[in-house]
Coordinates of C-alpha atoms and ligand atoms in Angstrom, one line a residue:
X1 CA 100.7 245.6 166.2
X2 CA 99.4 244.1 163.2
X3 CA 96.9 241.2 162.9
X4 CA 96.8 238.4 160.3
X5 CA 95.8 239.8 156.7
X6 CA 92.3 238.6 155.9
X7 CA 93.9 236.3 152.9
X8 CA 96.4 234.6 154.8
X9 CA 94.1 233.2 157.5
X10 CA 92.4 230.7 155.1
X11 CA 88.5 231.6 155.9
X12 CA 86.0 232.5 153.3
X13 CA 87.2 236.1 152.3
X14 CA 84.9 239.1 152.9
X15 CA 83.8 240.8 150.0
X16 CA 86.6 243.6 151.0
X17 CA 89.3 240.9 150.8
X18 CA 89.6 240.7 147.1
X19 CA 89.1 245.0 146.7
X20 CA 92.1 245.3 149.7
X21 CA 94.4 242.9 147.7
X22 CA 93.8 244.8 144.9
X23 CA 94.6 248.1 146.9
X24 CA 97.7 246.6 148.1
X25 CA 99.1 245.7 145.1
X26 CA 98.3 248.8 143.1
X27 CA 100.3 250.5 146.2
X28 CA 103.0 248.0 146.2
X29 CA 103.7 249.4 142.8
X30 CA 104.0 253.4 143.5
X31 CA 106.0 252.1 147.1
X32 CA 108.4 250.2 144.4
X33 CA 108.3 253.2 142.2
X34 CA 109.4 255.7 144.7
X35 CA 111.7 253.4 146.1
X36 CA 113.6 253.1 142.4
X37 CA 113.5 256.9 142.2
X38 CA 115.5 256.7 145.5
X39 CA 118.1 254.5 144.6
X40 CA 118.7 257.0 141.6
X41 CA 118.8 260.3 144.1
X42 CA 120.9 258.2 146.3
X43 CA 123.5 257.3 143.9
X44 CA 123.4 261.0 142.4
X45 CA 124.5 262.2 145.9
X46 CA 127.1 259.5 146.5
X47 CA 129.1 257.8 143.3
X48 CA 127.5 259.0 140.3
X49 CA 129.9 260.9 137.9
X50 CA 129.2 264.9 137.5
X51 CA 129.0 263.9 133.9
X52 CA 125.5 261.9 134.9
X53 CA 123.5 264.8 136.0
X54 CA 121.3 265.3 133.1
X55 CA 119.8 261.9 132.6
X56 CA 119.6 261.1 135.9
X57 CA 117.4 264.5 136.2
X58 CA 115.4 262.9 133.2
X59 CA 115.4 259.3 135.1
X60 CA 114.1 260.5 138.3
X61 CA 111.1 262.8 136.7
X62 CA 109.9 259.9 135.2
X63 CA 109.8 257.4 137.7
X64 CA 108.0 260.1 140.5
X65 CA 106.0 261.0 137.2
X66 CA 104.6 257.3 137.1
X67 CA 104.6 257.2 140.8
X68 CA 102.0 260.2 140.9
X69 CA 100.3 258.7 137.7
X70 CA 99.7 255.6 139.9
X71 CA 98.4 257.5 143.1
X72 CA 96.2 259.5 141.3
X73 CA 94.7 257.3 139.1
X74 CA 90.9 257.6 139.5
X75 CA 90.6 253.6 139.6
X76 CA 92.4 253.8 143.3
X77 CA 89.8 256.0 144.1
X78 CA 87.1 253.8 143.2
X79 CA 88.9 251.4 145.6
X80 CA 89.3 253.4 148.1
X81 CA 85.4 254.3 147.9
X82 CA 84.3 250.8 147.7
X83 CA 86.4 250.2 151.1
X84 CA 84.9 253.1 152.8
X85 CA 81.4 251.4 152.1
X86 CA 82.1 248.3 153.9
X87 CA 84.6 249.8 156.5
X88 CA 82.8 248.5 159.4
X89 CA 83.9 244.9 158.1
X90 CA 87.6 246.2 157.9
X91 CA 90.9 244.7 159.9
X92 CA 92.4 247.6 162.1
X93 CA 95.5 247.4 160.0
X94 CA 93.4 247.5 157.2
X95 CA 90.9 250.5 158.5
X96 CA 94.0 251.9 158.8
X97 CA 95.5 251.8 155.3
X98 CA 92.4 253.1 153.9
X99 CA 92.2 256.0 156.6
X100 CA 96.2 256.7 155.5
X101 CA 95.7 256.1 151.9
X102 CA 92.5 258.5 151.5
X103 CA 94.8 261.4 152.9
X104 CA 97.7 260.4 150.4
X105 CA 95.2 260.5 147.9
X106 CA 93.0 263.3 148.2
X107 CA 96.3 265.5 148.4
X108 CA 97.6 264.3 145.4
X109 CA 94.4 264.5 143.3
X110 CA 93.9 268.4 144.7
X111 CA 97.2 269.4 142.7
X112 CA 96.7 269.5 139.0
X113 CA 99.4 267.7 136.9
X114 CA 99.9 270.9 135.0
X115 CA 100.5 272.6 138.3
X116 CA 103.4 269.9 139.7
X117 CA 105.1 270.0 136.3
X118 CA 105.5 273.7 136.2
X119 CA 106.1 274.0 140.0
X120 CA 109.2 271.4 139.4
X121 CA 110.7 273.2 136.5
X122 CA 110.5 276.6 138.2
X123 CA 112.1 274.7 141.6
X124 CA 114.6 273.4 139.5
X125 CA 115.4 276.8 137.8
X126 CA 115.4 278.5 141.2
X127 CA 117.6 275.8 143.1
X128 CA 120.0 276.5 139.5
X129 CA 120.1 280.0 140.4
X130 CA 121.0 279.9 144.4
X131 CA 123.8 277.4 143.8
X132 CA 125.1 280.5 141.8
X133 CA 123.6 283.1 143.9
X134 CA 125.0 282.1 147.6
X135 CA 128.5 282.2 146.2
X136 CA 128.2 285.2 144.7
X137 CA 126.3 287.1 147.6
X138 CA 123.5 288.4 145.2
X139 CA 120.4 288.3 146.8
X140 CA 118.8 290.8 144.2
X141 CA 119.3 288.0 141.3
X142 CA 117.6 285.7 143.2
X143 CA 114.7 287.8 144.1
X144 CA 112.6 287.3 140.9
X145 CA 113.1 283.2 141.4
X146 CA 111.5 283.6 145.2
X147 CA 109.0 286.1 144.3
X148 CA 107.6 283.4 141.7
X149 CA 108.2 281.0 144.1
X150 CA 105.8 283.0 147.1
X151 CA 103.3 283.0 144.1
X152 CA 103.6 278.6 143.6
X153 CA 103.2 278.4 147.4
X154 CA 100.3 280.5 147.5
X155 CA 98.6 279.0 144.4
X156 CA 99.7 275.4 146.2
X157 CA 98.1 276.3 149.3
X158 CA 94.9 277.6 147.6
X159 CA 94.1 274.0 145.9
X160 CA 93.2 272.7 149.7
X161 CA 91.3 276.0 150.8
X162 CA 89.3 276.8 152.6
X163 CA 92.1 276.5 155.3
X164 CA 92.5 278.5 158.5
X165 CA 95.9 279.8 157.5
X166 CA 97.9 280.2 154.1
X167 CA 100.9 277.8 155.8
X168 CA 98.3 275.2 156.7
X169 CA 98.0 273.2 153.6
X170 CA 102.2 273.1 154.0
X171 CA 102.6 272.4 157.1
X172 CA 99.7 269.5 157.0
X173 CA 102.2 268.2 154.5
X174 CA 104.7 267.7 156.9
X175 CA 102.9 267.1 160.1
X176 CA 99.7 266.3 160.1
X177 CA 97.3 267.9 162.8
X178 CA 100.0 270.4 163.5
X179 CA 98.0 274.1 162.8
X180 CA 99.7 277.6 162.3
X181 CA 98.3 278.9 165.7
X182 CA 99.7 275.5 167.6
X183 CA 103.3 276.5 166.3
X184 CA 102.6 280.3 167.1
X185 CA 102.0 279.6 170.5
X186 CA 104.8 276.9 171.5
X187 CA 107.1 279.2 169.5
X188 CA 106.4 282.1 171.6
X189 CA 106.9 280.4 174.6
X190 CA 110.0 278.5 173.7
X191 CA 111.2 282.0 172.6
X192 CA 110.3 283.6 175.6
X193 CA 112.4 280.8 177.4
X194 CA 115.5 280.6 175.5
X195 CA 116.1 284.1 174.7
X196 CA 116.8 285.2 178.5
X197 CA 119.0 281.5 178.4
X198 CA 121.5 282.2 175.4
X199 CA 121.6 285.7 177.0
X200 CA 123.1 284.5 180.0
X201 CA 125.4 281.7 178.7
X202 CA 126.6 284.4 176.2
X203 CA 128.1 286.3 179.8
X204 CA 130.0 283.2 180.6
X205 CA 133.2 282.6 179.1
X206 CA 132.7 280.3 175.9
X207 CA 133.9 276.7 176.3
X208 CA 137.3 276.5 174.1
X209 CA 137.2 274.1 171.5
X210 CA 140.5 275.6 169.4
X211 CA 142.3 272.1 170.3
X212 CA 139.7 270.3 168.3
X213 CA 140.9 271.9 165.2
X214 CA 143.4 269.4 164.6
X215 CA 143.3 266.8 161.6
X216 CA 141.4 263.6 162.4
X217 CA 142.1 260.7 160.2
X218 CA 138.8 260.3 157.9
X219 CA 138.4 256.3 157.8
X220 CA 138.5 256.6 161.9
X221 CA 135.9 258.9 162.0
X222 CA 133.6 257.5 159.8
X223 CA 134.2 253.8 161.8
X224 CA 133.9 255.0 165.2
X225 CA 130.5 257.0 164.2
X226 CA 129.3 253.9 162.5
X227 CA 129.9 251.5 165.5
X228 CA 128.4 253.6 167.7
X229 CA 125.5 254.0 165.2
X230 CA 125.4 249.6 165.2
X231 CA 125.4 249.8 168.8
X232 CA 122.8 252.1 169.2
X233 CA 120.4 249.6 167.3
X234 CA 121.2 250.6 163.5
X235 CA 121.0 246.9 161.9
X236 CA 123.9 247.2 158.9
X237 CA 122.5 243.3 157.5
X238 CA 119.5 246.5 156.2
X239 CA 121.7 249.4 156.2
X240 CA 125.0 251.0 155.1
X241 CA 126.8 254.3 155.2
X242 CA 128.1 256.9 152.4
X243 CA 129.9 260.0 152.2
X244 CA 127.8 263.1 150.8
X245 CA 128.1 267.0 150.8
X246 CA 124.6 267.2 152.4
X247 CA 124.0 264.1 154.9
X248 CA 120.5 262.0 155.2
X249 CA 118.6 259.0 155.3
X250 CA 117.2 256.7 152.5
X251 CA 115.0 253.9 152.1
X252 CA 114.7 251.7 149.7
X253 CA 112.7 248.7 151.8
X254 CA 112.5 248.1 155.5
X255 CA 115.5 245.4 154.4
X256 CA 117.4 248.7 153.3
X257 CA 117.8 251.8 155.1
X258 CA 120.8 253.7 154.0
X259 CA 122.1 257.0 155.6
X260 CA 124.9 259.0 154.2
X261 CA 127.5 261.7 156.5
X262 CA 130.2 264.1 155.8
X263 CA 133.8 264.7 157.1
X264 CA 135.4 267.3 158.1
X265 CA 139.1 266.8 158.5
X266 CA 139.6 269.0 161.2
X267 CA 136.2 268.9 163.4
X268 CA 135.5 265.5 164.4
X269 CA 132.1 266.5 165.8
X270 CA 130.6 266.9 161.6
X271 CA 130.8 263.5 160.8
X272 CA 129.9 261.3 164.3
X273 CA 127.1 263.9 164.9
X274 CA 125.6 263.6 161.3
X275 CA 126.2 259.7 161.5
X276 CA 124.0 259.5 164.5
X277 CA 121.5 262.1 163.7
X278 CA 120.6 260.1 160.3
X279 CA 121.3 256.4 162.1
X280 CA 118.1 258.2 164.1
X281 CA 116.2 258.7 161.3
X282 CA 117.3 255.2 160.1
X283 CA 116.5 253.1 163.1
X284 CA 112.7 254.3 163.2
X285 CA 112.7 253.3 159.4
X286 CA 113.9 250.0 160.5
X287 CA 111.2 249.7 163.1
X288 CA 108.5 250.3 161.1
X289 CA 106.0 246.9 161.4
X290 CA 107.5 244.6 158.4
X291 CA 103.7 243.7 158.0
X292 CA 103.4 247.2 156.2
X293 CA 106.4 247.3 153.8
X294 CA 105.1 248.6 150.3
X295 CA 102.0 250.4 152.2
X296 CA 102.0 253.9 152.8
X297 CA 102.0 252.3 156.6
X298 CA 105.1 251.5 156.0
X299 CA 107.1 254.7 157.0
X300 CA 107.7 257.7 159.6
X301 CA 104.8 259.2 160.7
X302 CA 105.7 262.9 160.2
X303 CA 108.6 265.1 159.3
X304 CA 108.4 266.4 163.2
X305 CA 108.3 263.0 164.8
X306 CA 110.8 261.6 162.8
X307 CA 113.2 264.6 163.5
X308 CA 112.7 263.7 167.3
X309 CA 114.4 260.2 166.8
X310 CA 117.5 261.8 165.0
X311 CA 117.6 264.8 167.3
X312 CA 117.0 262.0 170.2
X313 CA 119.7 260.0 169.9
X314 CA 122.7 262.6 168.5
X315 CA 121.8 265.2 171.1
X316 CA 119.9 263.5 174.2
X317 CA 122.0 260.2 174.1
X318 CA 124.8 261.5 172.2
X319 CA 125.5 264.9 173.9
X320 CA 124.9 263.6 176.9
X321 CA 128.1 262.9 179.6
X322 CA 126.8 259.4 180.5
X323 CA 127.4 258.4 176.9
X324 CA 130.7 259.8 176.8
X325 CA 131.8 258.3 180.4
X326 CA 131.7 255.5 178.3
X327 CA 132.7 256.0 174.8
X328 CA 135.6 258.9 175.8
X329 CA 138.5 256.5 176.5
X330 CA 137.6 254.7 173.5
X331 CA 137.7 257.3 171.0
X332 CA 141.2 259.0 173.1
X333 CA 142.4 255.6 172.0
X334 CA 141.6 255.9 168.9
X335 CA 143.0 259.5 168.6
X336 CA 145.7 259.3 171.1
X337 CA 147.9 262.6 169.6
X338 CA 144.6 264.6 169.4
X339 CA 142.4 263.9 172.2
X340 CA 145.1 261.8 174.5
X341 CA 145.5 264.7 176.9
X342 CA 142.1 265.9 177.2
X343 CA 139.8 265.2 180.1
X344 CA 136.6 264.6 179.5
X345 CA 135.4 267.3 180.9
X346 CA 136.7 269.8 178.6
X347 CA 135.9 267.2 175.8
X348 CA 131.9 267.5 176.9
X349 CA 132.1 270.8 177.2
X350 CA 133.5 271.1 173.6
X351 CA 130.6 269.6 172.3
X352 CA 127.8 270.9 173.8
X353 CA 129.7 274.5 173.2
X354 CA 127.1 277.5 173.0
X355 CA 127.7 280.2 170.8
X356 CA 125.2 282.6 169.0
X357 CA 125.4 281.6 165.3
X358 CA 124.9 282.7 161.7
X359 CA 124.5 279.1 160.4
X360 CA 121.4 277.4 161.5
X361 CA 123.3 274.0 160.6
X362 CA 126.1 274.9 162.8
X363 CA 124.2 275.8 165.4
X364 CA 124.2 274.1 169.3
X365 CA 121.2 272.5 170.9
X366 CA 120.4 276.2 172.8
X367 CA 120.4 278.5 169.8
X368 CA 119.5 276.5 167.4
X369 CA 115.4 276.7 167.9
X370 CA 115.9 280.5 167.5
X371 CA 117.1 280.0 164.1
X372 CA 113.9 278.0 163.2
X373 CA 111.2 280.7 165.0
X374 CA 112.9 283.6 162.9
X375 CA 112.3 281.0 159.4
X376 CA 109.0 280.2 160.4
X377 CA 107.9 283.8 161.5
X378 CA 109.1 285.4 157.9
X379 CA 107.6 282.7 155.7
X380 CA 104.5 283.3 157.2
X381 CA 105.3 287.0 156.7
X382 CA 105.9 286.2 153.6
X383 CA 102.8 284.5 152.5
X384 CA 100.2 286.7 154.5
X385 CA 101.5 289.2 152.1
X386 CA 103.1 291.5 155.0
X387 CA 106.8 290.8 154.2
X388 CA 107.9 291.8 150.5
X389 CA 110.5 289.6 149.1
X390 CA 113.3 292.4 148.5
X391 CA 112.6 293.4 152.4
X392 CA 114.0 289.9 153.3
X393 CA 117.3 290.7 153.9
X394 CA 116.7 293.6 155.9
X395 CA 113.9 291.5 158.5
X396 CA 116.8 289.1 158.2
X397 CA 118.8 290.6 160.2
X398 CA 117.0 292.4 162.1
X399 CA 115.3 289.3 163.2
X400 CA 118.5 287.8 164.2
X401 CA 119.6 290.9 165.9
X402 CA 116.9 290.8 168.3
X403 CA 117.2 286.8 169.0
X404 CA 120.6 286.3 168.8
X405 CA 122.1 289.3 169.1
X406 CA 124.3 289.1 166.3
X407 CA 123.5 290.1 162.7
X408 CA 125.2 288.5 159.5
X409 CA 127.4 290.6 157.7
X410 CA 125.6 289.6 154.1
X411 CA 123.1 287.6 152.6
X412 CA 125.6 284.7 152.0
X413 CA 125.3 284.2 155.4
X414 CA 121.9 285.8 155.4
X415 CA 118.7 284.7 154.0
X416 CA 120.2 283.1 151.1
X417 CA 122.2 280.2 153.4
X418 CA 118.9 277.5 153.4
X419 CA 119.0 276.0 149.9
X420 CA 114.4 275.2 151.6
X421 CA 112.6 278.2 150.1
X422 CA 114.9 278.2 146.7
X423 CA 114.4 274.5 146.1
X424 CA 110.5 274.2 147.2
X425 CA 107.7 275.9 148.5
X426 CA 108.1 279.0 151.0
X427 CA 106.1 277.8 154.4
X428 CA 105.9 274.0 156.0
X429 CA 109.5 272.8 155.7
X430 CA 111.1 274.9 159.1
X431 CA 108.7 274.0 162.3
X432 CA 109.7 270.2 162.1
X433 CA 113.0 270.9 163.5
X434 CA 111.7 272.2 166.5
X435 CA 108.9 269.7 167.0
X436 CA 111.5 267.6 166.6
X437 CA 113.6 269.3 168.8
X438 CA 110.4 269.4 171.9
X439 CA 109.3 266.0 171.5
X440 CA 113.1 264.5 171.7
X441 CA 112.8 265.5 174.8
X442 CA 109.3 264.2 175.3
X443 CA 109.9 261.0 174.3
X444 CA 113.2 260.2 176.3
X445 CA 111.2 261.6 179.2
X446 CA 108.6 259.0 178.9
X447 CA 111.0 256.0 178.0
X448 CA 113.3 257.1 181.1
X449 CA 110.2 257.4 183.6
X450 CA 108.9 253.9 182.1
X451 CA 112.8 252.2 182.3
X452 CA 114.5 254.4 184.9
X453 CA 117.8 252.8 184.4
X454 CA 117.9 254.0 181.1
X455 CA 120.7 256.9 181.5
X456 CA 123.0 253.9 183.4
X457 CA 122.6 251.9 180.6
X458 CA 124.0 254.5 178.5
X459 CA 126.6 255.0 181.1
X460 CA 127.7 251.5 180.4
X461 CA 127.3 251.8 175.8
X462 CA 123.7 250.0 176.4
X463 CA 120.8 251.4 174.1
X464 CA 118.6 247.8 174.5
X465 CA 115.9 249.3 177.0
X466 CA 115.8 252.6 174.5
X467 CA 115.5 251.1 171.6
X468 CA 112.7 248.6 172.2
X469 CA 110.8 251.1 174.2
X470 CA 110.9 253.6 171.0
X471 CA 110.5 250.3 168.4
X472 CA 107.1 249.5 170.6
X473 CA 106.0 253.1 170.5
X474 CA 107.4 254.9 168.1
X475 CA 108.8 253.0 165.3
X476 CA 106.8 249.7 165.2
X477 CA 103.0 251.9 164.4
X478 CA 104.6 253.3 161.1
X479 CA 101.5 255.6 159.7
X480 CA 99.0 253.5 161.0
X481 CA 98.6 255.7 164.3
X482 CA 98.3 259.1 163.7
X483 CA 101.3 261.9 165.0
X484 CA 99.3 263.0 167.6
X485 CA 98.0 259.9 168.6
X486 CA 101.8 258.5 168.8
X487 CA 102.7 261.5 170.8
X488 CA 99.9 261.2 173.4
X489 CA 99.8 257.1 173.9
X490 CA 103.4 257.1 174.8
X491 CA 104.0 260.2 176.7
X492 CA 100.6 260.3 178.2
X493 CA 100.0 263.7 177.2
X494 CA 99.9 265.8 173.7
X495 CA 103.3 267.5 172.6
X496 CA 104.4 269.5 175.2
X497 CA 107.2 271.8 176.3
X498 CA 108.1 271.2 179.8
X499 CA 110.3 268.4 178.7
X500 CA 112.3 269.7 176.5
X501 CA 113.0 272.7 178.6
X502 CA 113.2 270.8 181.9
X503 CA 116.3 269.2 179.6
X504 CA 117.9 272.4 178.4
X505 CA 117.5 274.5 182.0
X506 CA 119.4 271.4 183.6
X507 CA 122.1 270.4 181.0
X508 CA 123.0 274.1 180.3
X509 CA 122.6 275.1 183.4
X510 CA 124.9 272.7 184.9
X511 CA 127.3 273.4 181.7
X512 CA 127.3 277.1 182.1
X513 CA 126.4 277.7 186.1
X514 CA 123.3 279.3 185.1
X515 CA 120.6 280.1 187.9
X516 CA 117.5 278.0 188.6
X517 CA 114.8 279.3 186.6
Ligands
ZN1 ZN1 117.1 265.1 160.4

């Protein structure tokens, strides 16, 4: 991917040269800035003692507070104007960290200071008062907090206007080139799809998983997720894995690329799920061209593309009954009392189990989307100014009602269970999910039609022809090509849904004897 910098080949230097080296460095400094703030978020989720909270709340602000100092000082965008005069003289790589860095910047510079220091305390106020109001099933002391929120997010949005839609400016954060109508339109159809689908599995009987709920010894679990994460193509020499409440991926450098998972004692699906949704997110990390470590190249793309890799390889690969022709006898070894006298079969049907759920975390591959659409439908309610804040609840459930035919019995369970619009802004965080969801399928689809023995080298606990295929498309670009761009090059066409529900109709329909549609 990348070329030679223009300083390292030893010719005269272009004018540009010096301002790039400049650029980079300057950059270097906010990467190694955000990075340190990392470490500190990481540790705060994993070891540090309760009794650290409040400094390390102090710590962080003022390391992301330099970091955004640094990004928006107007001396970068002097650079970055000087560049753009002699861009025709630019690298590629280079072209391309000016293209990437313009974006970064202009954002940043749109949002007063005053703004992102009120907007943090109130999003620190409001996250203080859900971890008190989900317990305590009060959506009305909460409402004040999200109504105040709406009013951020709309004040946020109006910093980039004009914009076709309120949610734009949010969801451009997230994934870039990705508009309001776009989601509209793959959401209706993907509703349109599943609906009819969780319908019919929901006449079948439901898969029994009640011999699961047996205790699983916790250091087990965590190894056999993490082996399988190695396997896969996670490099532990740059990685490692934690326990947390509230599992994810860091990174620190392209050298370290830490994810964290949870156990639950009695559901051995939590923890080697989690481990291999975030060993997803961690292997594109660890793809990322080395060339572009402390550039803003030097990362995921988008929060939709990088939600395909972990969705990729925990549900596609993961789910999947080639992978567990292989890894079942292992792990019945490994839990001979629990698992000794199960048959695979039941075993895979155990874990691809469809169910119509309250929790969107606890949700299965089928339902799961549903829970996004109804997010994504009432934030934009929500900031178009047709949904009221105290009516929430109410669309809430009626929202579920209609796609999932159950209803939950309170807010708890309700609109108050997704810590996104109490900790943030209301609009943007949701639709990755599902793109991520759609272009899992996308990509496998393109990898398997390039390297058609792909699903027999899963068969046989092989990821090799998967990995490199995703490194050379997916992971190896970083930011230098754009989402869109990715998307298209290696699937040959933009993000589309036939994939993803070519997937579904075939492994649910085999799973639950549902007719050809
Ligand atoms: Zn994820």
């Amino acid at each position: 991917m990348s070329k030679p910098s223009d300083l390292a080949g030893g010719t005269k230097p272009r004018p540009s040269a010096a301002i790039i080296a400049d650029l980079k460095h300057r950059l270097a400094e906010i990467y190694d800035l955000n990075a340190a703030s990392s470490v500190l978020t990481w540790d705060e989720a994993t070891y540090m003692p309760a009794g650290g909270a409040a400094a390390r709340g102090r710590q962080v602000a003022i390391l992301r507070r330099l970091a955004h100092e640094r990004l928006t000082d107007p001396a970068l965008g002097r650079l970055l104007d000087r560049l753009e005069q002699s861009a025709g003289n630019l690298s590629a790589d280079d072209a391309n960290l000016l293209r990437v860095t313009r974006r970064d910047f202009e954002k940043a510079i749109r949002v007063p200071a005053e703004y992102v220091a009120r907007a943090n305390a109130h999003a620190s106020a409001s996250y203080n008062a859900w971890c008190r109001a989900r317990p305590a099933n009060d959506f009305a002391a909460i409402v004040p907090f999200l109504e105040k929120t709406l009013e951020l997010s709309r004040e946020y949005a109006s910093f980039f206007a004009p914009f076709d839609h309120i949610a734009a400016p949010m969801i451009d954060d997230a994934d870039e080139g990705v508009t309001t109508a776009t989601i509209r339109l793959i959401f209706t159809e993907l509703r349109h799809a599943l609906v009819p689908m969780v319908r019919a599995i929901s006449e079948q009987p439901s898969a029994a998983d009640a011999w699961l709920d047996r205790p699983f010894d916790e250091e087990a679990q965590l190894g056999f997720g993490l082996k399988i994460a190695a396997q896969m193509g996670y490099d532990l020499e740059r990685g490692r894995l934690d326990k947390t409440r509230h599992p994810f991926c860091t990174k620190f450098a392209s050298g370290d690329v830490r994810i964290t998972t949870r156990v639950r004692e009695n559901d051995i699906r939590d923890a080697l799920f989690s481990t291999l949704h975030e060993a997803g997110h961690a292997m594109y990390e660890q793809g990322v061209n080395a060339a572009y470590e402390g550039t803003p190249l030097g990362s995921g793309v988008s929060s939709g593309v990088h939600e395909s890799q972990s969705r990729l390889w925990e549900n596609v690969v993961a789910r999947s009954r080639p992978f567990w022709e292989h890894y079942y006898p292992t792990l019945q070894q490994l839990f001979a009392d629990q698992l000794g006298a199960v048959p695979l079969d039941m075993f895979y049907r155990a874990i691809n189990k469809v169910e119509p759920s309250l929790i969107r975390t606890d949700a299965d591959e089928v339902t799961y989307n549903l829970h996004i659409m109804l997010r994504f439908d009432l934030e934009v309610g929500l900031l178009e100014g047709r949904l009221r804040v105290v009516d929430l609840p109410e669309a809430w459930r009626a929202g579920m009602e209609a796609d999932l035919g159950i209803a939950p019995p309170d807010d708890r369970d309700g609109c108050l269970q997704d810590v996104h619009w109490y900790a943030g802004n209301i609009g943007g965080a949701f639709q990755s999910y599902t793109i991520g969801n759609i272009l899992s399928a996308q990509f496998f689809a393109a990898a398997t039609k390039a390297h058609p023995e792909i699903p027999t080298e899963i068969a046989n606990g092989q990821f090799g022809t998967l990995h490199s295929w995703l490194t050379d498309n997916l992971y190896g670009p970083g930011r230098a090509l754009k989402p869109d761009e990715i998307v298209a090059r290696s699937t040959g066409s933009p993000m589309t849904m036939a994939p993803y529900l070519a997937y579904l109709r075939k492994k649910y329909g085999e799973l639950y004897q549902l007719p050809a549609s």
